[in-house]
CSV table of C-alpha atoms and ligand atoms in Angstrom, one decimal:
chain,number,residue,atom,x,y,z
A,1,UNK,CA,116.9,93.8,274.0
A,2,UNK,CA,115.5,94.3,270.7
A,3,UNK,CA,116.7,96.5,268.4
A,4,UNK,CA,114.4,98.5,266.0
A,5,UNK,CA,114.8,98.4,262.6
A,6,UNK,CA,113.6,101.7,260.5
A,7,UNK,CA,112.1,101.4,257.6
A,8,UNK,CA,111.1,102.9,254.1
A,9,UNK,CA,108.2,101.4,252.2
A,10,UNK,CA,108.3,101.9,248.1
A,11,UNK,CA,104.9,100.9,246.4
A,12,UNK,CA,103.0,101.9,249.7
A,13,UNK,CA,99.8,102.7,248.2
A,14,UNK,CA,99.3,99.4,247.1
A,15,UNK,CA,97.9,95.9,247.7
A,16,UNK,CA,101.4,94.5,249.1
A,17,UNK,CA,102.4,98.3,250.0
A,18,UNK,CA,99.4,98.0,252.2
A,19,UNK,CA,99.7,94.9,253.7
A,20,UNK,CA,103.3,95.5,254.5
A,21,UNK,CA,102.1,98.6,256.6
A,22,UNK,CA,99.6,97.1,258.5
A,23,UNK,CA,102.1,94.4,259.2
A,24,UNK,CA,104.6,96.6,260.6
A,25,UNK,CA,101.8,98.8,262.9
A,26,UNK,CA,102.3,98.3,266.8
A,27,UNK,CA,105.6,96.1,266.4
A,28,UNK,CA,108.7,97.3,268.3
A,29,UNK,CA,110.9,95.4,266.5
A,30,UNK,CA,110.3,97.5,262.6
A,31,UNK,CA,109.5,101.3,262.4
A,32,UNK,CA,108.0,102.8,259.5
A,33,UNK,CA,109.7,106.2,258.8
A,34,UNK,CA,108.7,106.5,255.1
A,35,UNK,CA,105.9,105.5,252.9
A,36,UNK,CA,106.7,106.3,249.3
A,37,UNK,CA,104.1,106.4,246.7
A,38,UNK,CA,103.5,107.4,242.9
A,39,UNK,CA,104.1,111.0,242.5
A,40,UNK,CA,100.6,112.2,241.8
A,41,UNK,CA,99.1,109.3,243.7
A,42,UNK,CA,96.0,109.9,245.6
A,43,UNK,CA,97.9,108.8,248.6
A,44,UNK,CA,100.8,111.4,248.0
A,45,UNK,CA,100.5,114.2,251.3
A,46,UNK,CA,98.0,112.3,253.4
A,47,UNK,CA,98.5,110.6,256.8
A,48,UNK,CA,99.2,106.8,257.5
A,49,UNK,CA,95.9,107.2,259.3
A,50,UNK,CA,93.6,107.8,256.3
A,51,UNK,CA,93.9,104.6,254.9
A,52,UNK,CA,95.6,102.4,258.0
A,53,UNK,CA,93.7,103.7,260.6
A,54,UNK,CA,94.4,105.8,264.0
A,55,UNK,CA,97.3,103.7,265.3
A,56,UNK,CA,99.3,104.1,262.0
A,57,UNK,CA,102.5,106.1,262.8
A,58,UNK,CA,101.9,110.0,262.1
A,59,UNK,CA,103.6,110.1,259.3
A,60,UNK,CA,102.7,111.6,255.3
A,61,UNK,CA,103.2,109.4,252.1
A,62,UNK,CA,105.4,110.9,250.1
A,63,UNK,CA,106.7,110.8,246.4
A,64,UNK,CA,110.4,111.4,247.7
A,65,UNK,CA,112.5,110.3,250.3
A,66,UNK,CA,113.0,113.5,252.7
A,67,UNK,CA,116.9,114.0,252.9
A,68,UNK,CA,116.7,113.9,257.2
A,69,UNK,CA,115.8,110.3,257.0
A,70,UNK,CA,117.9,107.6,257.6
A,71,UNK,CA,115.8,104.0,256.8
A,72,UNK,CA,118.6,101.0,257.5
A,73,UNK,CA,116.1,99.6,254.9
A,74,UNK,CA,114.1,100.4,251.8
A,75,UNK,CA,111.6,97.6,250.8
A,76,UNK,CA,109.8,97.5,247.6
A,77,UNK,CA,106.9,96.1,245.9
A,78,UNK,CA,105.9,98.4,243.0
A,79,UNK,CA,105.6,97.6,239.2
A,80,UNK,CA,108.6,96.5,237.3
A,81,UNK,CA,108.4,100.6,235.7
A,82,UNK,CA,109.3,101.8,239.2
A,83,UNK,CA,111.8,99.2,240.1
A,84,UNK,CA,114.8,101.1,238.8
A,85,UNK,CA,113.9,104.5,240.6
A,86,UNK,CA,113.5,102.5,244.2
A,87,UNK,CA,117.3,101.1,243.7
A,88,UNK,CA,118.3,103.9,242.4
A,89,UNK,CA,117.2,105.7,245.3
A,90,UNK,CA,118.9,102.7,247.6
A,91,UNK,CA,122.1,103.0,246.3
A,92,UNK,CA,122.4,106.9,246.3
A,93,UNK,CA,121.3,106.8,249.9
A,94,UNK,CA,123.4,103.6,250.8
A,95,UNK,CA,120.1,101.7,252.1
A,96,UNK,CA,119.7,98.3,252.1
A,97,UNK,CA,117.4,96.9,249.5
A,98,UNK,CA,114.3,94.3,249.9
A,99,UNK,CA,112.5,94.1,246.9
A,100,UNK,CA,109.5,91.3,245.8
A,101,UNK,CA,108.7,93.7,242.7
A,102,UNK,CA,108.4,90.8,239.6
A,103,UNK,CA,108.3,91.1,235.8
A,104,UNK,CA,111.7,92.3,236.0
A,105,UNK,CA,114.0,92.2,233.0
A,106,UNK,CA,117.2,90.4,232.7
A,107,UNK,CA,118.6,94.3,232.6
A,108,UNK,CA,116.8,94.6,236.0
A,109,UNK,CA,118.2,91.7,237.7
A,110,UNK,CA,121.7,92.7,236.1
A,111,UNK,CA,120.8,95.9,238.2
A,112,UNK,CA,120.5,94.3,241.4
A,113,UNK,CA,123.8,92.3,241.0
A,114,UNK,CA,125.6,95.5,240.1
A,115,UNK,CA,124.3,97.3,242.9
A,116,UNK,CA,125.4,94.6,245.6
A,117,UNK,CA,128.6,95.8,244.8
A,118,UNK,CA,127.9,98.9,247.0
A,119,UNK,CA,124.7,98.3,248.8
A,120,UNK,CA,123.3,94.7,250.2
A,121,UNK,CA,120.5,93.5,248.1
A,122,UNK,CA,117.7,90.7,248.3
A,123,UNK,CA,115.1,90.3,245.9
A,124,UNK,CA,112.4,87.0,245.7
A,125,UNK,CA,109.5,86.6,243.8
A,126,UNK,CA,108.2,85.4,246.8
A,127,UNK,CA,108.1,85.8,250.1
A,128,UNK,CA,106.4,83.0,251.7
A,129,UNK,CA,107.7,80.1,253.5
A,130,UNK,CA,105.6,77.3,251.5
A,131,UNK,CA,106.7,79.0,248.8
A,132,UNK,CA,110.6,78.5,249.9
A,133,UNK,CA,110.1,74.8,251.0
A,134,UNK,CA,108.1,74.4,247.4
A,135,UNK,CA,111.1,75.6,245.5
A,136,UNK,CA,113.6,72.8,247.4
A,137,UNK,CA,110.6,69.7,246.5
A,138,UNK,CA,110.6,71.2,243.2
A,139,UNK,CA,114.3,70.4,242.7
A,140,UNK,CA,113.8,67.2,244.3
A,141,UNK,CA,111.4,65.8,241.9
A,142,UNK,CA,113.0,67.3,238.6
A,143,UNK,CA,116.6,65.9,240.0
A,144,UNK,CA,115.1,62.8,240.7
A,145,UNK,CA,112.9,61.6,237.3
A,146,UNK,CA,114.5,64.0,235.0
A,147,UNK,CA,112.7,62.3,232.1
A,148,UNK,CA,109.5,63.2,233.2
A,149,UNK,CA,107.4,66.2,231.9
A,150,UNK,CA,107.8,69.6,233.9
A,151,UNK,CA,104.4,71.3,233.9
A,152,UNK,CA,103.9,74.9,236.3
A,153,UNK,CA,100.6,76.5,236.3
A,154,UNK,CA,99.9,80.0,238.2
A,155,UNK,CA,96.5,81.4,238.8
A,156,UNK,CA,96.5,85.3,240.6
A,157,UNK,CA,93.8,87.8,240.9
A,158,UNK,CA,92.9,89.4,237.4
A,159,UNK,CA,94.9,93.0,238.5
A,160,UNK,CA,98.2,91.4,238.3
A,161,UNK,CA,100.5,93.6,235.7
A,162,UNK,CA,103.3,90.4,234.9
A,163,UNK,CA,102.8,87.1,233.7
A,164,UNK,CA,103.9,83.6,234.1
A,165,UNK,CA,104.4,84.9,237.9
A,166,UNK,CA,108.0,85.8,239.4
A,167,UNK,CA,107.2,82.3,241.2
A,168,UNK,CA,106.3,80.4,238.6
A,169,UNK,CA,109.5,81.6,236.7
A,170,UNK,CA,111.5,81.0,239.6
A,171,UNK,CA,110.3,77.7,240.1
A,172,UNK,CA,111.2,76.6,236.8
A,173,UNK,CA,114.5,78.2,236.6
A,174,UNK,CA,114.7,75.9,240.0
A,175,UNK,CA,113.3,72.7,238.0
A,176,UNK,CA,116.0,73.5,234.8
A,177,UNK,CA,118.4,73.8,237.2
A,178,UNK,CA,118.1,70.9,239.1
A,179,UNK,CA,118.7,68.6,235.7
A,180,UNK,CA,121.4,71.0,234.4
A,181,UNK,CA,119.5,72.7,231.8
A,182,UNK,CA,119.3,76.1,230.6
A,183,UNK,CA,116.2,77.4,231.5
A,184,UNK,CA,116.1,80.1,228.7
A,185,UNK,CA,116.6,76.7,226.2
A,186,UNK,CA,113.8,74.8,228.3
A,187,UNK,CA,110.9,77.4,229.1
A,188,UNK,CA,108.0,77.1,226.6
A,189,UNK,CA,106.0,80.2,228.4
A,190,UNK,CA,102.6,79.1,226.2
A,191,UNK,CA,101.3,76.2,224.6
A,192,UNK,CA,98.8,78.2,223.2
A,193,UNK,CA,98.7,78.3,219.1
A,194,UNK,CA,101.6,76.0,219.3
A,195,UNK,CA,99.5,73.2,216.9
A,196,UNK,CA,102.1,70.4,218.0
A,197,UNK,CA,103.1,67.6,220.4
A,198,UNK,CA,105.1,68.9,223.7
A,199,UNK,CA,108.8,69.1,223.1
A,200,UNK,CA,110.6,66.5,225.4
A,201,UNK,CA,112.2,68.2,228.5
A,202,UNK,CA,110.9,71.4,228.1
A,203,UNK,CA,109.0,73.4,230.9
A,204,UNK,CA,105.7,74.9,230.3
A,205,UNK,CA,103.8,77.6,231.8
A,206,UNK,CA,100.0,78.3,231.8
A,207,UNK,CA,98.4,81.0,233.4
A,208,UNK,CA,95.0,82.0,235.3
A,209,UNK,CA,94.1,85.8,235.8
A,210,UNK,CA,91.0,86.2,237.8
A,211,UNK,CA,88.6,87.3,240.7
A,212,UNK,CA,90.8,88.2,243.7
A,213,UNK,CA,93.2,84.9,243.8
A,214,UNK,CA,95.6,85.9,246.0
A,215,UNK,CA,98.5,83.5,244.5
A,216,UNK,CA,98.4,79.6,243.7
A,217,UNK,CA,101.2,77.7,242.0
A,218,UNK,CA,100.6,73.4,241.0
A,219,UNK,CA,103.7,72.3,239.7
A,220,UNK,CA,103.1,68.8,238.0
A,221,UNK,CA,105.8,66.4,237.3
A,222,UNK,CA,104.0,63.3,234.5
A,223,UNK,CA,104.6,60.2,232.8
A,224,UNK,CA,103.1,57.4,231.5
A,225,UNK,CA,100.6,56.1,233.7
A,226,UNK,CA,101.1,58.6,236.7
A,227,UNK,CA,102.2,62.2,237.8
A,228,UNK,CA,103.0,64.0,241.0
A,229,UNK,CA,101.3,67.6,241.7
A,230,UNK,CA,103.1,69.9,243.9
A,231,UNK,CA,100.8,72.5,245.0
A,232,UNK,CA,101.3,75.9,246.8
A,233,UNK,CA,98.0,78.4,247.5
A,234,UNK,CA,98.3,81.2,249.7
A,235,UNK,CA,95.0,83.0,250.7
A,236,UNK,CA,96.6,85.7,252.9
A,237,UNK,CA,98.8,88.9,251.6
A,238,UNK,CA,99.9,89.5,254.8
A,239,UNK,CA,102.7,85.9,254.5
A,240,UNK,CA,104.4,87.8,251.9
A,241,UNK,CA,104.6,90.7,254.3
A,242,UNK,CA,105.6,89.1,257.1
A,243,UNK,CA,108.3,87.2,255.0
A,244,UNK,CA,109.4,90.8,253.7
A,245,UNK,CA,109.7,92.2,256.9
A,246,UNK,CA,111.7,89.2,258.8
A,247,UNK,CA,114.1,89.8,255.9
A,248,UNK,CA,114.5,93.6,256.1
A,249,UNK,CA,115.2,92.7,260.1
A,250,UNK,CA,117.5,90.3,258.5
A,251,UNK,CA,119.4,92.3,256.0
A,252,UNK,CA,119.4,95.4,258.4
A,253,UNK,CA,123.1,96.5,259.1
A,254,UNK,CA,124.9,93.7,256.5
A,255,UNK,CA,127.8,94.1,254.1
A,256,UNK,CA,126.9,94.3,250.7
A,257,UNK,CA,126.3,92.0,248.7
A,258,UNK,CA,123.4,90.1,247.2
A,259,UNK,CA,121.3,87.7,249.0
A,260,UNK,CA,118.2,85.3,248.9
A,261,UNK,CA,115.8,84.7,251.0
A,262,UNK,CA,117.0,80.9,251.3
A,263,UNK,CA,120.2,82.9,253.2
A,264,UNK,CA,117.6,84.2,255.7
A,265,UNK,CA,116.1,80.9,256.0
A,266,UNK,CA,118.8,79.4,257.1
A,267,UNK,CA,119.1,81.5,260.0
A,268,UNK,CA,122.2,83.2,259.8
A,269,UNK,CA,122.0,85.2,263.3
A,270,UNK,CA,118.1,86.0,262.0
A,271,UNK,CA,114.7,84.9,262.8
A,272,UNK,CA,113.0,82.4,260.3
A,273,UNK,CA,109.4,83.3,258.5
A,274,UNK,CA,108.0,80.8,260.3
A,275,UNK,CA,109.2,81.7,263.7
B,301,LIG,N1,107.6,88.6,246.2
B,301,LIG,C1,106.4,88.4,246.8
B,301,LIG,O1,106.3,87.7,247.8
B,301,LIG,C2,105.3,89.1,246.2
B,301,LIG,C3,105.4,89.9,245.1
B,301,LIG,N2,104.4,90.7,244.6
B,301,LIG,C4,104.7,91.6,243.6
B,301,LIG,O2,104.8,92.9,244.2
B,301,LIG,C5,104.4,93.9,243.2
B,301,LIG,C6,103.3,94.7,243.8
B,301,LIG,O3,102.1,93.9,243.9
B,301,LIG,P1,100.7,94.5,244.4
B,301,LIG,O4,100.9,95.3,245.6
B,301,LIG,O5,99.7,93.5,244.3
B,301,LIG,O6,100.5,95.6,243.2
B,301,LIG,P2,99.7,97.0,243.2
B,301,LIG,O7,99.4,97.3,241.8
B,301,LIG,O8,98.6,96.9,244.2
B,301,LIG,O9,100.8,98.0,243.8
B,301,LIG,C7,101.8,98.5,243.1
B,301,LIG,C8,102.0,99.9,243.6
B,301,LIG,O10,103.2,100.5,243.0
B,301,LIG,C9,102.9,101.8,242.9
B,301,LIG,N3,103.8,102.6,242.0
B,301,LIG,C10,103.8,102.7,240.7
B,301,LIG,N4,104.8,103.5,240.3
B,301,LIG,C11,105.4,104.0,241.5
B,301,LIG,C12,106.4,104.9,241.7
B,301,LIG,N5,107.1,105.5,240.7
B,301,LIG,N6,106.7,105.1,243.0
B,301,LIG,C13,106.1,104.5,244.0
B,301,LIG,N7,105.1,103.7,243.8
B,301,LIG,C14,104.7,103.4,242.6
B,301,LIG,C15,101.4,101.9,242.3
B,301,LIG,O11,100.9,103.1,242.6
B,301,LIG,P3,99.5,103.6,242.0
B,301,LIG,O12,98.5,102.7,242.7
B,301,LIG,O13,99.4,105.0,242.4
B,301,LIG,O14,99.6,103.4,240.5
B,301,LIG,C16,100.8,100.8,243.2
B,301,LIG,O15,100.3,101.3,244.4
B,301,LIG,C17,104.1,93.1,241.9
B,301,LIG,O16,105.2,93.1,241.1
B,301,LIG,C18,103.7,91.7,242.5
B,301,LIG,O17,103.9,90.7,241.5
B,301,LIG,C19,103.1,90.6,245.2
B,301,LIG,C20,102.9,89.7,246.2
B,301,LIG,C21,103.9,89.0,246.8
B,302,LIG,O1,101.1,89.8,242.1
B,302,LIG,C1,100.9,89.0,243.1
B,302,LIG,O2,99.9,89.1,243.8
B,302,LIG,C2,101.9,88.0,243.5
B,302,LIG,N1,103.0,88.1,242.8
B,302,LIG,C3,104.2,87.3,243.1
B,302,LIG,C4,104.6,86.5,241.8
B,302,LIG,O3,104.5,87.1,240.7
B,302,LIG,O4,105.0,85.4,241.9
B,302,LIG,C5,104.1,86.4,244.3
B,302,LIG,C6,102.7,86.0,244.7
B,302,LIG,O5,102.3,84.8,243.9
B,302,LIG,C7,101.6,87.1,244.5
């Protein structure tokens, strides 16, 4: 029998908010008890159903969690200015915490260490399975011709709030990695006004805002006389929210701690993505 996981959504009102809602209507396995928004919102006091249609669940977004609920989960994708109020409001309710927020800052990430000390945590710029095989080729190539340049360019839809991407970060803290450098010593985050020849072994970052790209990442690997492209485009919100959701099933009931979403990948007693 399949049990049903409840459910908190921070960052409701928006694009990923959204899709993750829509996602989760008419499923048995996920059931949404709260959708939190910005206090003030639009959103805040009006049913499901006003945006998501009459099968939505009859429930009200909501600025606050009401104290009667229970979510084994809380999942957020807000801005990096909310991120500390939805683990805040994890850890002082004791709810497992999925988050796919980015532009976080080293403080942030500090934060979700410190808080899988009580609470279990798992946080990934991204939530798609290309994305997650991406990320192992891309530490392929750089282990393998660690002399060659490390390119990573990222084009989203011109709302996005943080740039280079969480992806495109994490893909190059992936590439630094895999040859053993720092990535903080290795990341040249623009080329732009920088009236000189590219510094061996360094990682660059270039960036496209525009239209309503949904999320493409082209990591290029050169040398002299040829160059690999490794290229990633999603088209669809609703793979990040599926990805979200498999890993709030996932993380559902587990001891603290902080996981990734390569430790739901691997199918630890939990469905993959792609399944
Ligand atoms: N990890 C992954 O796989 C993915 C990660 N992302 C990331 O997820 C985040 C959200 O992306 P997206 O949905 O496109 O962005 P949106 O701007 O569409 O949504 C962000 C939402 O957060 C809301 N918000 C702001 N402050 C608060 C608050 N205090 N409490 C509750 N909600 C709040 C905003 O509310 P309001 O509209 O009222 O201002 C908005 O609705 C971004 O960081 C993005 O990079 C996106 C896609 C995939
Ligand atoms: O803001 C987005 O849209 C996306 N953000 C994530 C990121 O910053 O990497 C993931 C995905 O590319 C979409």
């Amino acid at each position: 029998m399949t049990t049903t996981t409840p459910i908190a959504v921070h960052g409701a009102a928006g694009r990923m908010g959204q899709a993750i809602l829509r996602t989760m209507i008419g499923r048995g396995d996920v059931a949404l008890v709260a959708a939190l928004v910005r206090s003030g919102s639009d959103l805040e006091g009006q049913p499901l159903a006003a945006t998501l249609g009459s099968r939505a669940p009859a429930i009200v977004c909501t600025s606050s969690l009401p104290a009667d609920l229970t979510p084994a989960v809380l999942i957020d994708f807000s801005v990096a200015a909310a991120f500390d109020h939805a683990l805040g409001l994890a850890l002082e309710r004791r709810i497992a915490f999925v988050s796919g927020t980015t532009g976080l800052s080293a403080k942030q990430q500090a934060a979700l260490d410190g808080a899988a000390a009580s609470i279990a945590v798992l946080w990934s710029a991204n939530f798609s399975l290309g994305v997650a095989l991406l990320s192992r080729l891309v530490a392929e190539a750089a282990r393998s011709l660690p002399d060659w340049d490390c390119e990573i360019a990222e084009a989203h839809h011109s709302r996005k709030q943080d740039a280079p991407s969480g992806t495109a970060l994490a893909l190059g803290r992936e590439a630094a990695s895999a040859r053993d450098r720092d990535f903080d010593a290795v990341a040249r985050l623009s080329h732009v006004g920088v009236n000189a020849a590219r510094t061996p072994g360094s990682i660059g970052f270039a960036v496209t805002r525009a239209g309503d790209i949904v999320g493409e990442h082209t990591v290029t690997f050169a040398t002299l006389g040829e160059r690999i492209e490794l290229v990633h485009r999603a088209t669809d919100r609703d793979i990040f929210a599926r990805g979200a959701i498999v890993a709030a099933r996932w993380i559902a009931g587990r001891p603290h701690g902080r996981y990734a979403l390569a430790d739901v990948l691997a199918g630890r007693n939990g469905p993959a993505i792609g399944a």
